[in-house]
């Protein structure tokens, strides 16, 4: 779940792990864009028997924004996580994501109380065209 922090973005990764017994494990995370690493973090976590949720935060400096179709580039980041413990790697997974900021703002020309809103994507007002039936 990425969120902005000034000119950077903070990606918060939540990793669900089931452990058959109490133990420790090393969690490594990497975020990449177009094959190049942009952020990395790791931690050693204590796992309890049963379900565990591990959390890591990674800074993404100068994030490249994802734009709707026809308005700009659509860069796709990849977040990869690896869980290792006694005896080597236990599991790994990867997920793709884009970074954008979306807001609904009231139209300047709308009368008070009107439900007319404009979509703002990455700081730019965007006309919403098309509809689903």
N, CA and C atoms as an extended XYZ file, in Angstrom:
399
Properties=species:S:1:pos:R:3:atomname:S:1:resname:S:1:resid:I:1 pbc="F F F"
N         0.836       -1.170        0.000 N   UNK     1
C         0.000        0.000        0.000 CA  UNK     1
C         0.886        1.240        0.000 C   UNK     1
N         1.176        1.806       -1.166 N   UNK     2
C         2.041        2.981       -1.211 CA  UNK     2
C         1.337        4.231       -0.686 C   UNK     2
N         2.085        5.131       -0.017 N   UNK     3
C         1.541        6.434        0.371 CA  UNK     3
C         2.652        7.466        0.256 C   UNK     3
N         2.255        8.691       -0.085 N   UNK     4
C         3.219        9.748       -0.349 CA  UNK     4
C         3.812       10.316        0.929 C   UNK     4
N         5.084       10.673        0.855 N   UNK     5
C         5.765       11.393        1.927 CA  UNK     5
C         6.615       12.466        1.251 C   UNK     5
N         6.008       13.592        0.874 N   UNK     6
C         6.731       14.632        0.150 CA  UNK     6
C         6.988       14.183       -1.273 C   UNK     6
N         8.246       14.225       -1.716 N   UNK     7
C         8.578       13.813       -3.083 CA  UNK     7
C         8.857       12.324       -3.175 C   UNK     7
N         8.842       11.619       -2.065 N   UNK     8
C         9.063       10.170       -2.063 CA  UNK     8
C         7.733        9.460       -1.808 C   UNK     8
N         7.769        8.165       -1.860 N   UNK     9
C         6.596        7.342       -1.584 CA  UNK     9
C         7.035        6.244       -0.621 C   UNK     9
N         6.184        5.919        0.312 N   UNK    10
C         6.474        4.869        1.276 CA  UNK    10
C         5.592        3.668        0.967 C   UNK    10
N         6.220        2.544        0.648 N   UNK    11
C         5.476        1.313        0.381 CA  UNK    11
C         5.474        0.484        1.654 C   UNK    11
N         4.290        0.090        2.088 N   UNK    12
C         4.143       -0.711        3.296 CA  UNK    12
C         3.729       -2.113        2.877 C   UNK    12
N         4.585       -3.084        3.138 N   UNK    13
C         4.320       -4.465        2.764 CA  UNK    13
C         3.865       -5.256        3.983 C   UNK    13
N         2.779       -5.998        3.824 N   UNK    14
C         2.271       -6.883        4.866 CA  UNK    14
C         2.366       -8.306        4.328 C   UNK    14
N         3.059       -9.162        5.052 N   UNK    15
C         3.291      -10.531        4.612 CA  UNK    15
C         2.697      -11.471        5.652 C   UNK    15
N         1.727      -12.278        5.226 N   UNK    16
C         1.105      -13.261        6.117 CA  UNK    16
C         1.897      -14.560        6.054 C   UNK    16
N         2.262      -15.060        7.229 N   UNK    17
C         3.079      -16.273        7.333 CA  UNK    17
C         2.429      -17.214        8.341 C   UNK    17
N         2.256      -18.461        7.947 N   UNK    18
C         1.806      -19.482        8.891 CA  UNK    18
C         3.023      -20.285        9.306 C   UNK    18
N         3.214      -20.446       10.601 N   UNK    19
C         4.346      -21.202       11.122 CA  UNK    19
C         3.831      -22.368       11.961 C   UNK    19
N         4.399      -23.546       11.734 N   UNK    20
C         3.996      -24.738       12.488 CA  UNK    20
C         4.516      -24.706       13.918 C   UNK    20
N         5.548      -23.883       14.167 N   UNK    21
C         6.133      -23.784       15.505 CA  UNK    21
C         6.745      -22.398       15.675 C   UNK    21
N         6.965      -22.011       16.919 N   UNK    22
C         7.628      -20.732       17.190 CA  UNK    22
C         9.072      -20.810       16.706 C   UNK    22
N         9.505      -19.789       15.958 N   UNK    23
C        10.858      -19.766       15.397 CA  UNK    23
C        11.183      -18.348       14.952 C   UNK    23
N        12.337      -18.161       14.367 N   UNK    24
C        12.673      -16.864       13.787 CA  UNK    24
C        12.879      -17.044       12.285 C   UNK    24
N        12.679      -15.952       11.542 N   UNK    25
C        12.828      -15.993       10.094 CA  UNK    25
C        13.338      -14.649        9.610 C   UNK    25
N        14.005      -14.678        8.476 N   UNK    26
C        14.496      -13.447        7.854 CA  UNK    26
C        13.570      -13.102        6.695 C   UNK    26
N        13.044      -11.874        6.704 N   UNK    27
C        12.180      -11.388        5.639 CA  UNK    27
C        12.948      -10.339        4.848 C   UNK    27
N        13.094      -10.570        3.551 N   UNK    28
C        13.757       -9.627        2.663 CA  UNK    28
C        12.741       -9.128        1.650 C   UNK    28
N        12.775       -7.827        1.351 N   UNK    29
C        11.878       -7.248        0.364 CA  UNK    29
C        12.672       -6.361       -0.578 C   UNK    29
N        12.240       -6.343       -1.830 N   UNK    30
C        12.884       -5.553       -2.871 CA  UNK    30
C        11.800       -4.970       -3.754 C   UNK    30
N        11.953       -3.689       -4.123 N   UNK    31
C        11.056       -3.066       -5.083 CA  UNK    31
C        11.888       -2.659       -6.286 C   UNK    31
N        11.398       -3.029       -7.469 N   UNK    32
C        12.112       -2.725       -8.692 CA  UNK    32
C        11.204       -2.077       -9.717 C   UNK    32
N        11.841       -1.410      -10.677 N   UNK    33
C        11.127       -0.781      -11.789 CA  UNK    33
C        11.963       -1.013      -13.037 C   UNK    33
N        11.364       -1.625      -14.051 N   UNK    34
C        12.053       -1.933      -15.308 CA  UNK    34
C        13.345       -2.706      -15.065 C   UNK    34
N        13.324       -3.636      -14.121 N   UNK    35
C        14.468       -4.481      -13.842 CA  UNK    35
C        15.516       -3.871      -12.927 C   UNK    35
N        15.386       -2.579      -12.593 N   UNK    36
C        16.367       -1.921      -11.722 CA  UNK    36
C        15.804       -1.818      -10.306 C   UNK    36
N        16.616       -2.149       -9.323 N   UNK    37
C        16.189       -2.048       -7.928 CA  UNK    37
C        16.093       -0.586       -7.499 C   UNK    37
N        14.968       -0.229       -6.859 N   UNK    38
C        14.803        1.138       -6.358 CA  UNK    38
C        14.766        1.185       -4.837 C   UNK    38
N        14.506        0.041       -4.188 N   UNK    39
C        14.459        0.014       -2.726 CA  UNK    39
C        14.627       -1.417       -2.232 C   UNK    39
N        15.210       -1.530       -1.030 N   UNK    40
C        15.417       -2.856       -0.429 CA  UNK    40
C        15.340       -2.705        1.090 C   UNK    40
N        14.805       -3.730        1.757 N   UNK    41
C        14.761       -3.748        3.222 CA  UNK    41
C        14.741       -5.201        3.674 C   UNK    41
N        15.167       -5.407        4.918 N   UNK    42
C        15.109       -6.750        5.493 CA  UNK    42
C        14.967       -6.639        7.003 C   UNK    42
N        14.442       -7.703        7.581 N   UNK    43
C        14.287       -7.766        9.030 CA  UNK    43
C        14.309       -9.226        9.463 C   UNK    43
N        14.683       -9.451       10.702 N   UNK    44
C        14.563      -10.773       11.303 CA  UNK    44
C        13.367      -10.700       12.246 C   UNK    44
N        12.434      -11.604       12.041 N   UNK    45
C        11.187      -11.570       12.806 CA  UNK    45
C        11.035      -12.833       13.642 C   UNK    45
N        10.403      -12.666       14.757 N   UNK    46
C        10.049      -13.799       15.623 CA  UNK    46
C         8.662      -14.266       15.214 C   UNK    46
N         8.545      -15.517       14.800 N   UNK    47
C         7.264      -16.091       14.407 CA  UNK    47
C         6.688      -16.901       15.556 C   UNK    47
N         5.435      -16.693       15.824 N   UNK    48
C         4.715      -17.505       16.804 CA  UNK    48
C         4.069      -18.669       16.058 C   UNK    48
N         3.732      -19.713       16.779 N   UNK    49
C         3.017      -20.825       16.162 CA  UNK    49
C         1.671      -20.322       15.654 C   UNK    49
N         1.340      -20.667       14.412 N   UNK    50
C         0.080      -20.221       13.814 CA  UNK    50
C         0.293      -19.069       12.847 C   UNK    50
N        -0.742      -18.260       12.696 N   UNK    51
C        -0.735      -17.167       11.726 CA  UNK    51
C         0.040      -15.957       12.258 C   UNK    51
N         0.896      -15.374       11.413 N   UNK    52
C         1.686      -14.191       11.747 CA  UNK    52
C         1.574      -13.207       10.590 C   UNK    52
N         1.604      -11.919       10.882 N   UNK    53
C         1.671      -10.885        9.856 CA  UNK    53
C         2.939      -10.074       10.083 C   UNK    53
N         3.819      -10.099        9.100 N   UNK    54
C         5.067       -9.347        9.155 CA  UNK    54
C         4.893       -8.078        8.322 C   UNK    54
N         5.553       -6.992        8.746 N   UNK    55
C         5.389       -5.695        8.091 CA  UNK    55
C         6.758       -5.085        7.820 C   UNK    55
N         6.935       -4.584        6.602 N   UNK    56
C         8.157       -3.875        6.219 CA  UNK    56
C         7.782       -2.599        5.488 C   UNK    56
N         8.548       -1.523        5.710 N   UNK    57
C         8.351       -0.278        4.981 CA  UNK    57
C         9.560       -0.031        4.101 C   UNK    57
N         9.307        0.368        2.856 N   UNK    58
C        10.378        0.665        1.905 CA  UNK    58
C        10.121        2.036        1.292 C   UNK    58
N        11.157        2.868        1.260 N   UNK    59
C        11.062        4.177        0.627 CA  UNK    59
C        11.268        4.031       -0.872 C   UNK    59
N        10.436        4.724       -1.641 N   UNK    60
C        10.603        4.777       -3.088 CA  UNK    60
C        10.902        6.234       -3.430 C   UNK    60
N        12.177        6.579       -3.646 N   UNK    61
C        12.518        7.967       -3.953 CA  UNK    61
C        12.066        8.339       -5.367 C   UNK    61
N        11.574        9.548       -5.527 N   UNK    62
C        11.143       10.062       -6.842 CA  UNK    62
C        10.286        9.055       -7.610 C   UNK    62
N         9.129        8.688       -7.067 N   UNK    63
C         8.305        7.670       -7.739 CA  UNK    63
C         7.831        8.137       -9.108 C   UNK    63
N         7.797        7.202      -10.045 N   UNK    64
C         7.246        7.471      -11.368 CA  UNK    64
C         5.752        7.182      -11.305 C   UNK    64
N         4.953        8.146      -11.681 N   UNK    65
C         3.493        8.041      -11.556 CA  UNK    65
C         2.862        7.228      -12.683 C   UNK    65
N         1.838        6.492      -12.321 N   UNK    66
C         1.013        5.746      -13.254 CA  UNK    66
C        -0.112        6.666      -13.689 C   UNK    66
N        -0.346        6.767      -15.006 N   UNK    67
C        -1.386        7.640      -15.553 CA  UNK    67
C        -2.474        6.818      -16.236 C   UNK    67
N        -3.729        7.303      -16.216 N   UNK    68
C        -4.799        6.621      -16.957 CA  UNK    68
C        -4.465        6.557      -18.451 C   UNK    68
N        -5.095        5.636      -19.129 N   UNK    69
C        -4.872        5.417      -20.550 CA  UNK    69
C        -4.995        6.724      -21.344 C   UNK    69
N        -3.974        7.002      -22.137 N   UNK    70
C        -3.986        8.181      -22.993 CA  UNK    70
C        -3.453        9.446      -22.347 C   UNK    70
N        -3.136        9.417      -21.055 N   UNK    71
C        -2.680       10.632      -20.368 CA  UNK    71
C        -1.201       10.595      -19.989 C   UNK    71
N        -0.541        9.481      -20.213 N   UNK    72
C         0.873        9.392      -19.867 CA  UNK    72
C         1.320        7.956      -19.706 C   UNK    72
N         2.514        7.805      -19.198 N   UNK    73
C         3.101        6.481      -19.005 CA  UNK    73
C         2.396        5.717      -17.885 C   UNK    73
N         2.577        4.418      -17.909 N   UNK    74
C         2.001        3.542      -16.892 CA  UNK    74
C         3.093        2.629      -16.339 C   UNK    74
N         4.065        3.230      -15.612 N   UNK    75
C         5.153        2.414      -15.068 CA  UNK    75
C         4.637        1.429      -14.025 C   UNK    75
N         5.150        0.217      -14.098 N   UNK    76
C         4.720       -0.846      -13.188 CA  UNK    76
C         5.913       -1.263      -12.334 C   UNK    76
N         5.763       -1.127      -11.036 N   UNK    77
C         6.769       -1.557      -10.068 CA  UNK    77
C         6.509       -3.016       -9.713 C   UNK    77
N         7.553       -3.691       -9.251 N   UNK    78
C         7.426       -5.056       -8.751 CA  UNK    78
C         7.958       -5.106       -7.324 C   UNK    78
N         7.138       -5.618       -6.412 N   UNK    79
C         7.568       -5.849       -5.034 CA  UNK    79
C         7.784       -7.348       -4.876 C   UNK    79
N         8.994       -7.724       -4.474 N   UNK    80
C         9.331       -9.134       -4.259 CA  UNK    80
C         9.676       -9.334       -2.793 C   UNK    80
N         9.145      -10.389       -2.200 N   UNK    81
C         9.476      -10.720       -0.817 CA  UNK    81
C        10.020      -12.143       -0.777 C   UNK    81
N        10.944      -12.357        0.156 N   UNK    82
C        11.572      -13.667        0.330 CA  UNK    82
C        11.633      -13.947        1.822 C   UNK    82
N        11.197      -15.123        2.221 N   UNK    83
C        11.226      -15.538        3.616 CA  UNK    83
C        12.203      -16.706        3.737 C   UNK    83
N        13.165      -16.568        4.652 N   UNK    84
C        14.172      -17.612        4.829 CA  UNK    84
C        14.359      -17.892        6.313 C   UNK    84
N        14.791      -19.084        6.604 N   UNK    85
C        15.039      -19.472        7.989 CA  UNK    85
C        16.063      -20.576        8.027 C   UNK    85
N        15.977      -21.364        9.064 N   UNK    86
C        16.897      -22.491        9.229 CA  UNK    86
C        16.796      -23.401        8.006 C   UNK    86
N        17.883      -23.607        7.344 N   UNK    87
C        17.875      -24.513        6.198 CA  UNK    87
C        17.668      -23.825        4.862 C   UNK    87
N        17.546      -22.504        4.824 N   UNK    88
C        17.443      -21.814        3.530 CA  UNK    88
C        16.109      -21.131        3.305 C   UNK    88
N        15.806      -20.942        2.026 N   UNK    89
C        14.596      -20.210        1.632 CA  UNK    89
C        13.349      -21.039        1.897 C   UNK    89
N        12.344      -20.381        2.507 N   UNK    90
C        11.064      -21.042        2.775 CA  UNK    90
C        10.036      -20.715        1.714 C   UNK    90
N        10.010      -19.452        1.304 N   UNK    91
C         8.996      -19.040        0.331 CA  UNK    91
C         9.392      -17.702       -0.266 C   UNK    91
N         8.807      -17.387       -1.419 N   UNK    92
C         8.976      -16.081       -2.038 CA  UNK    92
C         7.723      -15.770       -2.840 C   UNK    92
N         7.484      -14.468       -3.060 N   UNK    93
C         6.325      -14.043       -3.830 CA  UNK    93
C         6.623      -12.673       -4.427 C   UNK    93
N         5.900      -12.316       -5.483 N   UNK    94
C         6.060      -11.014       -6.121 CA  UNK    94
C         4.686      -10.490       -6.517 C   UNK    94
N         4.548       -9.164       -6.499 N   UNK    95
C         3.310       -8.514       -6.903 CA  UNK    95
C         3.666       -7.245       -7.670 C   UNK    95
N         2.888       -6.934       -8.709 N   UNK    96
C         3.083       -5.721       -9.497 CA  UNK    96
C         2.126       -4.639       -9.028 C   UNK    96
N         2.571       -3.373       -9.107 N   UNK    97
C         1.707       -2.261       -8.702 CA  UNK    97
C         2.147       -0.975       -9.389 C   UNK    97
N         1.230       -0.027       -9.457 N   UNK    98
C         1.518        1.307       -9.972 CA  UNK    98
C         1.291        2.317       -8.860 C   UNK    98
N         1.900        3.493       -9.004 N   UNK    99
C         1.772        4.542       -7.991 CA  UNK    99
C         1.041        5.723       -8.611 C   UNK    99
N        -0.047        6.127       -7.989 N   UNK   100
C        -0.805        7.289       -8.453 CA  UNK   100
C        -1.512        7.907       -7.268 C   UNK   100
N        -1.934        9.152       -7.438 N   UNK   101
C        -2.722        9.834       -6.415 CA  UNK   101
C        -4.043       10.235       -7.066 C   UNK   101
N        -5.145        9.820       -6.461 N   UNK   102
C        -6.471       10.112       -7.007 CA  UNK   102
C        -7.283       10.856       -5.963 C   UNK   102
N        -7.906       11.945       -6.395 N   UNK   103
C        -8.766       12.744       -5.520 CA  UNK   103
C       -10.045       13.090       -6.261 C   UNK   103
N       -11.105       13.265       -5.527 N   UNK   104
C       -12.357       13.800       -6.071 CA  UNK   104
C       -12.513       15.197       -5.475 C   UNK   104
N       -12.579       16.222       -6.329 N   UNK   105
C       -12.730       17.591       -5.856 CA  UNK   105
C       -14.014       18.172       -6.414 C   UNK   105
N       -14.603       19.090       -5.665 N   UNK   106
C       -15.845       19.741       -6.074 CA  UNK   106
C       -15.561       20.659       -7.253 C   UNK   106
N       -16.454       20.650       -8.251 N   UNK   107
C       -16.309       21.542       -9.398 CA  UNK   107
C       -16.474       22.988       -8.966 C   UNK   107
N       -15.585       23.853       -9.449 N   UNK   108
C       -15.644       25.269       -9.098 CA  UNK   108
C       -16.946       25.914       -9.545 C   UNK   108
N       -17.509       25.481      -10.682 N   UNK   109
C       -18.706       26.118      -11.243 CA  UNK   109
C       -20.014       25.495      -10.755 C   UNK   109
N       -19.964       24.464       -9.925 N   UNK   110
C       -21.183       23.804       -9.459 CA  UNK   110
C       -21.863       24.620       -8.372 C   UNK   110
N       -23.204       24.616       -8.367 N   UNK   111
C       -23.921       25.320       -7.303 CA  UNK   111
C       -23.709       24.626       -5.957 C   UNK   111
N       -23.857       25.362       -4.849 N   UNK   112
C       -23.705       24.743       -3.520 CA  UNK   112
C       -24.646       23.544       -3.368 C   UNK   112
N       -24.153       22.489       -2.779 N   UNK   113
C       -24.963       21.293       -2.537 CA  UNK   113
C       -25.011       20.328       -3.704 C   UNK   113
N       -24.443       20.699       -4.850 N   UNK   114
C       -24.465       19.808       -6.017 CA  UNK   114
C       -23.475       18.661       -5.823 C   UNK   114
N       -23.791       17.529       -6.435 N   UNK   115
C       -22.912       16.367       -6.350 CA  UNK   115
C       -21.936       16.290       -7.518 C   UNK   115
N       -21.686       17.416       -8.175 N   UNK   116
C       -20.784       17.418       -9.324 CA  UNK   116
C       -19.333       17.464       -8.836 C   UNK   116
N       -18.563       16.460       -9.218 N   UNK   117
C       -17.167       16.382       -8.801 CA  UNK   117
C       -16.275       16.140      -10.011 C   UNK   117
N       -15.029       16.494       -9.860 N   UNK   118
C       -14.021       16.260      -10.887 CA  UNK   118
C       -12.955       15.333      -10.306 C   UNK   118
N       -12.486       14.422      -11.131 N   UNK   119
C       -11.410       13.517      -10.730 CA  UNK   119
C       -10.083       14.236      -10.953 C   UNK   119
N        -9.202       14.171       -9.954 N   UNK   120
C        -7.863       14.725      -10.060 CA  UNK   120
C        -6.884       13.562       -9.907 C   UNK   120
N        -6.086       13.326      -10.949 N   UNK   121
C        -5.110       12.240      -10.947 CA  UNK   121
C        -3.716       12.860      -10.968 C   UNK   121
N        -2.923       12.534       -9.973 N   UNK   122
C        -1.558       13.036       -9.869 CA  UNK   122
C        -1.499       14.561       -9.979 C   UNK   122
N        -2.507       15.229       -9.409 N   UNK   123
C        -2.526       16.689       -9.388 CA  UNK   123
C        -3.127       17.338      -10.621 C   UNK   123
N        -3.549       16.557      -11.611 N   UNK   124
C        -4.131       17.101      -12.834 CA  UNK   124
C        -5.608       16.723      -12.936 C   UNK   124
N        -6.471       17.732      -13.199 N   UNK   125
C        -7.896       17.444      -13.404 CA  UNK   125
C        -8.060       16.588      -14.646 C   UNK   125
N        -8.906       15.548      -14.532 N   UNK   126
C        -9.105       14.607      -15.621 CA  UNK   126
C       -10.588       14.523      -15.939 C   UNK   126
N       -10.940       14.677      -17.205 N   UNK   127
C       -12.313       14.497      -17.627 CA  UNK   127
C       -12.627       13.017      -17.667 C   UNK   127
N       -13.688       12.617      -16.992 N   UNK   128
C       -14.109       11.211      -16.984 CA  UNK   128
C       -15.014       10.965      -18.178 C   UNK   128
N       -14.572       10.124      -19.068 N   UNK   129
C       -15.384        9.825      -20.243 CA  UNK   129
C       -15.705        8.335      -20.247 C   UNK   129
N       -16.836        8.030      -20.836 N   UNK   130
C       -17.266        6.645      -20.872 CA  UNK   130
C       -18.035        6.273      -19.624 C   UNK   130
N       -18.698        5.145      -19.657 N   UNK   131
C       -19.454        4.682      -18.508 CA  UNK   131
C       -19.673        3.181      -18.639 C   UNK   131
N       -20.013        2.578      -17.525 N   UNK   132
C       -20.322        1.154      -17.490 CA  UNK   132
C       -21.828        0.986      -17.350 C   UNK   132
N       -22.398        0.052      -18.065 N   UNK   133
C       -23.840       -0.140      -18.052 CA  UNK   133
C       -24.157       -1.434      -17.336 C   UNK   133
